[in-house]
PDB file of C-alpha atoms and ligand atoms in Angstrom:
ATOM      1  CA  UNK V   2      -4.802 223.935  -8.212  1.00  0.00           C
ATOM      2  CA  UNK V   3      -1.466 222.189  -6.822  1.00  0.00           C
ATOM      3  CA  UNK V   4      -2.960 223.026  -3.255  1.00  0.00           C
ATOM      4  CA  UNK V   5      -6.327 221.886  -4.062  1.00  0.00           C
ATOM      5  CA  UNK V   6      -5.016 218.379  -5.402  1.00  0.00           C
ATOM      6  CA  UNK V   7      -2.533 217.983  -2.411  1.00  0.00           C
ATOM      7  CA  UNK V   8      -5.829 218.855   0.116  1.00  0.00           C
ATOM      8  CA  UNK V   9      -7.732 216.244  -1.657  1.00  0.00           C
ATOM      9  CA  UNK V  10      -5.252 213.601  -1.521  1.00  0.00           C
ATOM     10  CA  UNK V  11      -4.076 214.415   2.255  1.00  0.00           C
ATOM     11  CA  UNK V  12      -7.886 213.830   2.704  1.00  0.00           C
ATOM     12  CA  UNK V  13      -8.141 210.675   0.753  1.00  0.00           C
ATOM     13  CA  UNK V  14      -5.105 209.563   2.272  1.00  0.00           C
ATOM     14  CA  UNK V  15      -6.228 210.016   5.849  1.00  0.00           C
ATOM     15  CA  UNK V  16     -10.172 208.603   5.114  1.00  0.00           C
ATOM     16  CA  UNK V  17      -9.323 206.032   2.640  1.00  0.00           C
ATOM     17  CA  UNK V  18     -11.850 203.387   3.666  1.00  0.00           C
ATOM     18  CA  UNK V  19     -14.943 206.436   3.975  1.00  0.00           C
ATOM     19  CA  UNK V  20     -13.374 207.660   0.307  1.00  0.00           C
ATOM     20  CA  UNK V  21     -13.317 204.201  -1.115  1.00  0.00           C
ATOM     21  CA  UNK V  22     -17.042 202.954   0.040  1.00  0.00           C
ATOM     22  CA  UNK V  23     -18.494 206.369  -1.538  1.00  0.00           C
ATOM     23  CA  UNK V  24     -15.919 207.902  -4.210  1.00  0.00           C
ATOM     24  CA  UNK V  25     -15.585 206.132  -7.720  1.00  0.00           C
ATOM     25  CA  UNK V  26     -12.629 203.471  -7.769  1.00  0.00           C
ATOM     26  CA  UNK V  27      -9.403 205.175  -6.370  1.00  0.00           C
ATOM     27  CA  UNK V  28      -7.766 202.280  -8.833  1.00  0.00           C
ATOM     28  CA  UNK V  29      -8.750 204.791 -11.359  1.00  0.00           C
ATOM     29  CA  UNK V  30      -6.905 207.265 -10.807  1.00  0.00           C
ATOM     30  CA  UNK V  31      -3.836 208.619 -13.309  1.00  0.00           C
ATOM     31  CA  UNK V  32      -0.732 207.069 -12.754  1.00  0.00           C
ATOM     32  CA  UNK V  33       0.450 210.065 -11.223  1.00  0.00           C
ATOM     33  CA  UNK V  34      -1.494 210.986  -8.484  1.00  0.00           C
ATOM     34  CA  UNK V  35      -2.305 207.118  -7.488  1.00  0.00           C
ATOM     35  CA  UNK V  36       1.489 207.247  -6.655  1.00  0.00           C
ATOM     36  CA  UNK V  37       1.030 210.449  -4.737  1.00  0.00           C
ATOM     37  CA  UNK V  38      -1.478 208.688  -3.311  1.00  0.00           C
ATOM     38  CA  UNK V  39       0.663 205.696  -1.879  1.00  0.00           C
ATOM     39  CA  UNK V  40       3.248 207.602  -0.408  1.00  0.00           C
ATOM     40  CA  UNK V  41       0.551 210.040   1.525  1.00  0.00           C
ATOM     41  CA  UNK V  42      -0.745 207.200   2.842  1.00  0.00           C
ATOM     42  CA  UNK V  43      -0.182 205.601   6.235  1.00  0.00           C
ATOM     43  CA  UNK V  44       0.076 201.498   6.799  1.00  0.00           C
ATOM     44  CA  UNK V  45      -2.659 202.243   9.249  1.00  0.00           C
ATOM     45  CA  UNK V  46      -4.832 203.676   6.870  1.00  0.00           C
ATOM     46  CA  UNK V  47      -4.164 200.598   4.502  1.00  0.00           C
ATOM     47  CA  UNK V  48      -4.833 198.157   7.634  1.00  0.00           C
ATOM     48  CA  UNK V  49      -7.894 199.362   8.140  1.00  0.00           C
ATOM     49  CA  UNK V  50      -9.445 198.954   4.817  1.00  0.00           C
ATOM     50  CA  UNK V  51      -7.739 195.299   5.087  1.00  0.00           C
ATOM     51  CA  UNK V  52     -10.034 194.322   8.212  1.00  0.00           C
ATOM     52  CA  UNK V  53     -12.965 195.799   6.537  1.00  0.00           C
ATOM     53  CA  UNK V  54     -12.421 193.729   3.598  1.00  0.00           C
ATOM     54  CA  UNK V  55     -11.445 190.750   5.594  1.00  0.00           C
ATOM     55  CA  UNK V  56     -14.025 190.821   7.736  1.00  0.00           C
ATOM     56  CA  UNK V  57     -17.122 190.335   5.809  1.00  0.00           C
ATOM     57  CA  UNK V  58     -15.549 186.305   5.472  1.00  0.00           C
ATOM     58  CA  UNK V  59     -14.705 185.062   2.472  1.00  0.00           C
ATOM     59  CA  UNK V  60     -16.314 186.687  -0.292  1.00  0.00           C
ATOM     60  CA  UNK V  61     -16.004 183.683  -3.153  1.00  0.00           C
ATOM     61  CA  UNK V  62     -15.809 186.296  -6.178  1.00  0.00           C
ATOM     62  CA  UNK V  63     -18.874 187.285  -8.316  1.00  0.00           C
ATOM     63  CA  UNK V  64     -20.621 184.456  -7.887  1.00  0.00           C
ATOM     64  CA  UNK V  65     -21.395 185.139  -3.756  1.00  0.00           C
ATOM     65  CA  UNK V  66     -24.126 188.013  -4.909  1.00  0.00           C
ATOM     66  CA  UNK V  67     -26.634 185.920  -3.798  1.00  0.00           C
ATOM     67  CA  UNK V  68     -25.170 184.061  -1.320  1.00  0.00           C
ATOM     68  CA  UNK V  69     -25.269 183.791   2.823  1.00  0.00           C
ATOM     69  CA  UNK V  70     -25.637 186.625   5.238  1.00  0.00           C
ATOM     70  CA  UNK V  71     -21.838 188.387   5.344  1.00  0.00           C
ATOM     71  CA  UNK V  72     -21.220 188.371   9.080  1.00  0.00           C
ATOM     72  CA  UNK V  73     -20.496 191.529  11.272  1.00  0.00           C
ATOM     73  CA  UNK V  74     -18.294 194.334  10.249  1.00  0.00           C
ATOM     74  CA  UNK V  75     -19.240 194.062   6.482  1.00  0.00           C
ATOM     75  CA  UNK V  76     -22.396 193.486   7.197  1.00  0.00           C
ATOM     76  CA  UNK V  77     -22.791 197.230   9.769  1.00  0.00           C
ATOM     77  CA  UNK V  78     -20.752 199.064   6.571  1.00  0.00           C
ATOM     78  CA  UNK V  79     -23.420 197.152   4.432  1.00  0.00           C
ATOM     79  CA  UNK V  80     -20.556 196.255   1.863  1.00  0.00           C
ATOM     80  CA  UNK V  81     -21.166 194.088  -1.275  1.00  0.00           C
ATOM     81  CA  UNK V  82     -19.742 191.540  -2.901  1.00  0.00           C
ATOM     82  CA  UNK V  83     -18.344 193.771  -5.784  1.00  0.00           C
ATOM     83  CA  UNK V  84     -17.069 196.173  -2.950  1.00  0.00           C
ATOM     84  CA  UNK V  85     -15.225 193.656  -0.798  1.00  0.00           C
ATOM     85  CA  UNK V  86     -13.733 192.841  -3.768  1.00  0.00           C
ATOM     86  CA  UNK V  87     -13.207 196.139  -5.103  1.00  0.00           C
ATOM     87  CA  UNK V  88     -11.565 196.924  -1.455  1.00  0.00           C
ATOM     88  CA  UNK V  89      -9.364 193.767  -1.535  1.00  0.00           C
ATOM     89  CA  UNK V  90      -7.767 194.837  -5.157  1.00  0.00           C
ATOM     90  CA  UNK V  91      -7.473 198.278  -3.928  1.00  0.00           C
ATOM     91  CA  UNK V  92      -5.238 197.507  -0.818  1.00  0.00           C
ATOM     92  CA  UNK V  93      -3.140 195.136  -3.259  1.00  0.00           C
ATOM     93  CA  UNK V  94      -2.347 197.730  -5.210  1.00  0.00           C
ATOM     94  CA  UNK V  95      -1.809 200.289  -2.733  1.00  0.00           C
ATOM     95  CA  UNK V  96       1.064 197.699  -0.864  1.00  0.00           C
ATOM     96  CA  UNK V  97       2.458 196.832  -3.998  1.00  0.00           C
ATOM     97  CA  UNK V  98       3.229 199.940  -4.871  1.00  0.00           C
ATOM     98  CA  UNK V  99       3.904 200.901  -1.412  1.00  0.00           C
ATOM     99  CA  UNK V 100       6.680 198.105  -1.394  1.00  0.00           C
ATOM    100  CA  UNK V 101       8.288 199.947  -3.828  1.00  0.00           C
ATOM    101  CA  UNK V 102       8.637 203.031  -2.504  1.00  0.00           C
ATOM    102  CA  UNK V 103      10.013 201.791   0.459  1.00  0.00           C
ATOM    103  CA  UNK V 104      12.618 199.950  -1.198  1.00  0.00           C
ATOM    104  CA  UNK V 105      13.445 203.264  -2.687  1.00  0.00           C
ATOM    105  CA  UNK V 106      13.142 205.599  -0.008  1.00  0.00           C
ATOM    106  CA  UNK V 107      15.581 203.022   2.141  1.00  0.00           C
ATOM    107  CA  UNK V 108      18.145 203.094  -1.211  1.00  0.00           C
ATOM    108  CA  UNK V 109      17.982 198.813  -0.979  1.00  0.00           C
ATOM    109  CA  UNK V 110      17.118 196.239  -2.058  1.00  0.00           C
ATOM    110  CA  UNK V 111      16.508 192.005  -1.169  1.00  0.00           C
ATOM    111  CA  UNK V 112      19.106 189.908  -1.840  1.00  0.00           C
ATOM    112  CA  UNK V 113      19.621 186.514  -0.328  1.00  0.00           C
ATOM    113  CA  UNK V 114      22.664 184.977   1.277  1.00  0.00           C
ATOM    114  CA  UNK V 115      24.579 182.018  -0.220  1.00  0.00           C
ATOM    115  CA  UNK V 116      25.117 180.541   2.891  1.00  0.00           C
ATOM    116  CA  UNK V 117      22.223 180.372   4.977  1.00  0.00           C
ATOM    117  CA  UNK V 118      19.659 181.035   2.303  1.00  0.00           C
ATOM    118  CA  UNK V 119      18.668 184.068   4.098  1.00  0.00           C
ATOM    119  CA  UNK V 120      17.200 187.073   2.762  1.00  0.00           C
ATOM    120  CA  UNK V 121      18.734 190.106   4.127  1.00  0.00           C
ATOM    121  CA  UNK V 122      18.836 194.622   3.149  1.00  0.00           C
ATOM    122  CA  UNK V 123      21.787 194.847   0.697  1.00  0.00           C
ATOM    123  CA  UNK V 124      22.333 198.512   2.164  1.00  0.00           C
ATOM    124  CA  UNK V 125      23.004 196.463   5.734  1.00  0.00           C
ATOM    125  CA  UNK V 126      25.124 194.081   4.522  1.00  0.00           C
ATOM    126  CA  UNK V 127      28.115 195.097   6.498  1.00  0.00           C
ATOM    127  CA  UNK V 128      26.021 195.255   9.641  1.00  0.00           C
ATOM    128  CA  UNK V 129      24.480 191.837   9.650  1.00  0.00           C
ATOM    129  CA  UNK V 130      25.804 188.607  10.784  1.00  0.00           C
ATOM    130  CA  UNK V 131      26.135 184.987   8.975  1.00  0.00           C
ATOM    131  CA  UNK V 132      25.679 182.251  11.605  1.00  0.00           C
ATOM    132  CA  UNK V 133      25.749 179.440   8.356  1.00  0.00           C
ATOM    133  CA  UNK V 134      29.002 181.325   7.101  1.00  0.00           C
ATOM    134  CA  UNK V 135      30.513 181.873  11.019  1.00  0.00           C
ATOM    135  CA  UNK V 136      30.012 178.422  11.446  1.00  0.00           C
ATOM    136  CA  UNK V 137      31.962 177.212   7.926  1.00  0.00           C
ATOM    137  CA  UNK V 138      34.832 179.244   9.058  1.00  0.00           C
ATOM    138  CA  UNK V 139      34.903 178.021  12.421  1.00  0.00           C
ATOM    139  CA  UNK V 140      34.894 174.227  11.186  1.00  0.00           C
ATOM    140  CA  UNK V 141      37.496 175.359   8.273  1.00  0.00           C
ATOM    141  CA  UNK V 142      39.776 176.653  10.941  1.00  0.00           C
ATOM    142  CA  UNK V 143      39.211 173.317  13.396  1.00  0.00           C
ATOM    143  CA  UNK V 144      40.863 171.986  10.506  1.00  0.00           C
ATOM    144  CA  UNK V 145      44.033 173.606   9.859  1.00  0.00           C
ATOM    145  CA  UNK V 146      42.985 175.928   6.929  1.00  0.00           C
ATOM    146  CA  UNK V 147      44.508 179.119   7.208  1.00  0.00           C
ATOM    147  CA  UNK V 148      42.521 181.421   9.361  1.00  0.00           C
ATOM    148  CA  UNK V 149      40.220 184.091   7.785  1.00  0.00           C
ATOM    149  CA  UNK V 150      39.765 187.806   8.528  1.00  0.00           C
ATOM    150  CA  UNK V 151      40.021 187.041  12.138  1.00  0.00           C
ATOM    151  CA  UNK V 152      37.578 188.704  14.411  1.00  0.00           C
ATOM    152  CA  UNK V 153      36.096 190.758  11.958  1.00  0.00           C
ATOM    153  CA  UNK V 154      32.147 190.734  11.425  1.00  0.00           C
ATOM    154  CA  UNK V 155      31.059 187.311   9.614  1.00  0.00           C
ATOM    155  CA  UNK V 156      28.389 188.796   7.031  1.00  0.00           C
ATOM    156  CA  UNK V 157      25.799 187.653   4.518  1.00  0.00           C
ATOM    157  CA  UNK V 158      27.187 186.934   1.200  1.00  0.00           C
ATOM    158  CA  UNK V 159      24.662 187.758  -1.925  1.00  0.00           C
ATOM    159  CA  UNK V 160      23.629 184.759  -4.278  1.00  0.00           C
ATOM    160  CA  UNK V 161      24.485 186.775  -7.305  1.00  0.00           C
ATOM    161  CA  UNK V 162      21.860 184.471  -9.513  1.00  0.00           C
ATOM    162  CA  UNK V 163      18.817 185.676  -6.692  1.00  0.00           C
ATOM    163  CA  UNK V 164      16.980 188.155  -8.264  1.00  0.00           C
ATOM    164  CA  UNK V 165      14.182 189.597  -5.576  1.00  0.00           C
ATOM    165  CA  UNK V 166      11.657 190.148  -8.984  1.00  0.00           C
ATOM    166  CA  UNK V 167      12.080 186.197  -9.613  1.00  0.00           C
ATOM    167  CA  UNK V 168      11.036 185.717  -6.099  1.00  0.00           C
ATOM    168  CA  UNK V 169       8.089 188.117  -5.952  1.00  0.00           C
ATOM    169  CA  UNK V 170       7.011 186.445  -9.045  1.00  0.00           C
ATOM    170  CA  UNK V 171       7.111 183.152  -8.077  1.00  0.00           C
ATOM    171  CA  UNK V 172       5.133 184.410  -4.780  1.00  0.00           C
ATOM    172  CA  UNK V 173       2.723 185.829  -6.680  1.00  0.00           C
ATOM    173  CA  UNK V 174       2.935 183.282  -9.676  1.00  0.00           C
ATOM    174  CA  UNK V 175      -0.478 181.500  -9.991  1.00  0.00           C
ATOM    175  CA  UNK V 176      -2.326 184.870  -9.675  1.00  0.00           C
ATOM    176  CA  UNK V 177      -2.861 185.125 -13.141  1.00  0.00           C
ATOM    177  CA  UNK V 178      -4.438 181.777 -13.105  1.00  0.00           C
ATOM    178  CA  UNK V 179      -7.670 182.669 -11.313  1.00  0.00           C
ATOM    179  CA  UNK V 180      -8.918 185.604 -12.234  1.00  0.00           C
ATOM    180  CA  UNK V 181     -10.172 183.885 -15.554  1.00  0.00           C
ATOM    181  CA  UNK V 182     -11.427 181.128 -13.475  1.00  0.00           C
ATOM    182  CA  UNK V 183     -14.943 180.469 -13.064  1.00  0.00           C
ATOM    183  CA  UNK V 184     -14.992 180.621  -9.308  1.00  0.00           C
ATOM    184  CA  UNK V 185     -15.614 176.707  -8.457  1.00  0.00           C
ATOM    185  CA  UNK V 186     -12.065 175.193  -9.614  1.00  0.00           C
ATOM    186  CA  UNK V 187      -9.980 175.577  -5.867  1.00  0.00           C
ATOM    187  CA  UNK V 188      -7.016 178.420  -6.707  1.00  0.00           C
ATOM    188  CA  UNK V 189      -3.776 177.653  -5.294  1.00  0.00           C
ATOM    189  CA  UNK V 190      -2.539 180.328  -2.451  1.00  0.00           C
ATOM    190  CA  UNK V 191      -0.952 183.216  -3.800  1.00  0.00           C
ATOM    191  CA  UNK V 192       0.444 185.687  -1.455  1.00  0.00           C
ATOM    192  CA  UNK V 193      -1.356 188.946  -1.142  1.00  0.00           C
ATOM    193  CA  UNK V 194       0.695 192.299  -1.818  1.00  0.00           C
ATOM    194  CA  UNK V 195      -0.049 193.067   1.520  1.00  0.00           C
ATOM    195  CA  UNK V 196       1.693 189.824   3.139  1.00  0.00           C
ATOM    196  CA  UNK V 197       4.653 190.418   0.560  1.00  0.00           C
ATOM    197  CA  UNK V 198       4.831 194.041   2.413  1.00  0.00           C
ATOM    198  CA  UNK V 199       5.225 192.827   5.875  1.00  0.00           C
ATOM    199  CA  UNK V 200       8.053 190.134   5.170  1.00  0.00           C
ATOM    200  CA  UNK V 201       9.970 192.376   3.174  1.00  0.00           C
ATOM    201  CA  UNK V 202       9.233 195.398   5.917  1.00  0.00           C
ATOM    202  CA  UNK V 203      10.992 192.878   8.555  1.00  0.00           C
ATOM    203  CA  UNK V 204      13.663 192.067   6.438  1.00  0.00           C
ATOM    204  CA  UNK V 205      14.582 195.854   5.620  1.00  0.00           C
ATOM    205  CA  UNK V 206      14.497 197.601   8.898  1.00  0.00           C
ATOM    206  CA  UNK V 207      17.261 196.527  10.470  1.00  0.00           C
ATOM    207  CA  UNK V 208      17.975 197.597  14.180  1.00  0.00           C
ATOM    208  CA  UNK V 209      20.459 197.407  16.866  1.00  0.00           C
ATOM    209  CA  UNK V 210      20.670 195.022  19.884  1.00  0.00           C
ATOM    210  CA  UNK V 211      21.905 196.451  23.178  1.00  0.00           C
ATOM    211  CA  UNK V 212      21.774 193.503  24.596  1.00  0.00           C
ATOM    212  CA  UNK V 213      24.223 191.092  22.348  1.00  0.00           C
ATOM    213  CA  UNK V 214      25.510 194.856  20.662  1.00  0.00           C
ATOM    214  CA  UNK V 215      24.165 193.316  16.579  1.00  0.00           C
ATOM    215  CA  UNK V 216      22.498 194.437  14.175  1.00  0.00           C
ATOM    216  CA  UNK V 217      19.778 192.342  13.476  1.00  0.00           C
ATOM    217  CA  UNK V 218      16.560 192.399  10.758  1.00  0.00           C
ATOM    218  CA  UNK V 219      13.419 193.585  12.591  1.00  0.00           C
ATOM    219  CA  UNK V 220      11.679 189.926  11.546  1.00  0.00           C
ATOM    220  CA  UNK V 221      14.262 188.721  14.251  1.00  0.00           C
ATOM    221  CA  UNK V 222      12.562 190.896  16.822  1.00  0.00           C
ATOM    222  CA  UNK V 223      12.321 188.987  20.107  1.00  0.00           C
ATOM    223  CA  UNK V 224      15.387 186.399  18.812  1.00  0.00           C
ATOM    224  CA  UNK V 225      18.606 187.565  20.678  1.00  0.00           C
ATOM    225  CA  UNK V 226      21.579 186.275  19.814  1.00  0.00           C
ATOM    226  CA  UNK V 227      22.856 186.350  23.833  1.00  0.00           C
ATOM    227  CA  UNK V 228      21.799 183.527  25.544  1.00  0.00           C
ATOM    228  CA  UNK V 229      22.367 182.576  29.111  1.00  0.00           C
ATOM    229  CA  UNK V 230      22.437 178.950  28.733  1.00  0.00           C
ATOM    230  CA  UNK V 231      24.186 176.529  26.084  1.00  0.00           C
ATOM    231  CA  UNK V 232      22.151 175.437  22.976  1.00  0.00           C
ATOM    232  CA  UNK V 233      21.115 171.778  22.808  1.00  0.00           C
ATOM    233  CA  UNK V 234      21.982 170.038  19.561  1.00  0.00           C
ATOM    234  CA  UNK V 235      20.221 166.260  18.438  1.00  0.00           C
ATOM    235  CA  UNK V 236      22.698 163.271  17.558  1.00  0.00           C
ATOM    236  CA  UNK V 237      23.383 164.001  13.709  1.00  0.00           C
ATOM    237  CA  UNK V 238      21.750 167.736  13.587  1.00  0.00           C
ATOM    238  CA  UNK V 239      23.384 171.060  12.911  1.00  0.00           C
ATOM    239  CA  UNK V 240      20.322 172.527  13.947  1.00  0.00           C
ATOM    240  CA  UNK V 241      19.535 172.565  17.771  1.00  0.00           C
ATOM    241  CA  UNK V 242      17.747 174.643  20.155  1.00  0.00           C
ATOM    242  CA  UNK V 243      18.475 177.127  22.748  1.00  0.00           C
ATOM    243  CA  UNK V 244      16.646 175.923  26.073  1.00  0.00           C
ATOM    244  CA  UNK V 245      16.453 179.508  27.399  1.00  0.00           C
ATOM    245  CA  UNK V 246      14.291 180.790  24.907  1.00  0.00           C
ATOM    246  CA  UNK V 247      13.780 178.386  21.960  1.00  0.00           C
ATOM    247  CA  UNK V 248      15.254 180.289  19.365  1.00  0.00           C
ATOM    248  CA  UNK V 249      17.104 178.000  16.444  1.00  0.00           C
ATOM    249  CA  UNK V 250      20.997 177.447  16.825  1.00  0.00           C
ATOM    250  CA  UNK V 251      23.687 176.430  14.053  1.00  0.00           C
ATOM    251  CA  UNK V 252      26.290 173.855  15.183  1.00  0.00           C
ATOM    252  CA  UNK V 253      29.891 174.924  14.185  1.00  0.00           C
ATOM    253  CA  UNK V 254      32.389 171.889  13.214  1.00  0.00           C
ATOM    254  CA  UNK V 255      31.652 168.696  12.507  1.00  0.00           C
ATOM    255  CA  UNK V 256      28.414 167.339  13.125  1.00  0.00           C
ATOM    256  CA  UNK V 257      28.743 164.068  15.596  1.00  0.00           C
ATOM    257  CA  UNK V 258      26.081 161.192  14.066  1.00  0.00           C
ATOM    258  CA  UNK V 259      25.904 159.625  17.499  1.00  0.00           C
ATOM    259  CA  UNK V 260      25.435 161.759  21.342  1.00  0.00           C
ATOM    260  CA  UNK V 261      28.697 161.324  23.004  1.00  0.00           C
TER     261      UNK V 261
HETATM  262 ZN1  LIG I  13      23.883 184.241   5.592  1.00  0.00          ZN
HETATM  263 ZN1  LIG I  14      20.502 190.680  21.045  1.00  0.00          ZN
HETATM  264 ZN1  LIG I  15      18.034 182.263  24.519  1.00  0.00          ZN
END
């Protein structure tokens, strides 16, 4: 029986749009093997019911039963209303869930940084650099206070009153709001589970730069930290810009109110 139920979700799992269109709601199933279900199944799988979903427009709830002509993918898979919807709630849950797990399976979690209001892996804390904090100690040191931890790695500090389940609910906070809504009052923009997933995925994975040899978070893909020319800062900004590539740079010591 164990075999049979693995087959079937390995199946599921690997034709989850097919399965969804024809089966009964997945949503349905016990606790249990809807978790199975998550972890057997692939972000591509989950993508690809996304674009499905997305691309029959924008289904406006129950009340678009009747309404124009849903335009071209939708439209070849023949999908309703009800099942655009039913697809929508079903990848939701799926990435929810699926954020979870990967919290767990990494052993982290999201904390955010005190000094440059970052969010960052707590399990790669002692891997990632502070530019805000680097910068603080570089300015306290410009003026006389007694030097820190020398050239050791400037990290993240956590906020210790930043709770990642505060944050996820605020993202998701007016959520509740609509669903008892009756479909013409406009619903503020709540992030989707699936959105959620991808920020937090490029804050997690963290890898290494050969080229400026730091860790970095994977959302900072294409942002190295070496830079062959000298960042340009604004007349009272901390903030300035590195010519060579545009990436964001943090002034360390004082900030000058006029250009010299
Ligand atoms: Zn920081
Ligand atoms: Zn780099
Ligand atoms: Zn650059």
């Amino acid at each position: 029986m164990e075999e049979l139920v693995s087959y079937a979700l390995d199946y599921i799992s690997k034709n989850l749009l097919r399965v969804s269109l024809v089966a009964a709601d997945l949503q349905a199933l016990p606790a249990d093997l809807f978790s199975r279900l998550v972890a057997t199944t692939s972000e591509q799988a989950l993508e690809e019911v996304h674009h499905a979903a997305s691309s029959s427009g924008m289904p406006s709830k129950k009340s678009s039963t009747g309404g124009g002509a849903p335009p071209q993918q939708a439209q070849d898979l023949n999908l309703t209303a009800q099942q655009v919807q039913q697809l929508q709630q079903l990848v939701n849950r799926l990435y929810k869930n699926k954020l979870e797990l990967m919290l767990k399976e990494l052993r982290t979690t999201v904390v955010r940084c005190v000094h440059c209001g970052a969010m960052f892996s707590h399990a790669d804390r002692g891997k990632l650099t502070c530019a805000a904090r680097a910068a603080q100690q570089q300015q306290a040191a410009a003026s006389g206070a007694p030097p820190g931890a020398g050239c050791q790695l400037v990290t993240h500090e956590a906020d210790p009153t930043w709770r990642l389940q505060d944050h996820l609910a605020a993202l998701r906070g007016s959520a509740a709001k609509h669903s008892s809504g009756g479909g013409a009052e406009p619903v503020a923009a709540v992030a989707s589970w699936r959105d959620i997933y991808w920020d937090v995925w490029g804050v997690v994975h963290v890898m290494y730069c050969h080229h400026c040899l730091q860790y970095f978070p994977a959302q900072e893909l294409g942002l190295c930290s070496y830079h062959p020319e000298a960042p340009i800062f604004m007349a009272g900004k901390s903030r300035g810009r590195y010519p060579c590539c545009g990436s964001t740079a943090q002034r360390a010591g004082t900030v000058p109110l006029f250009a010299p």
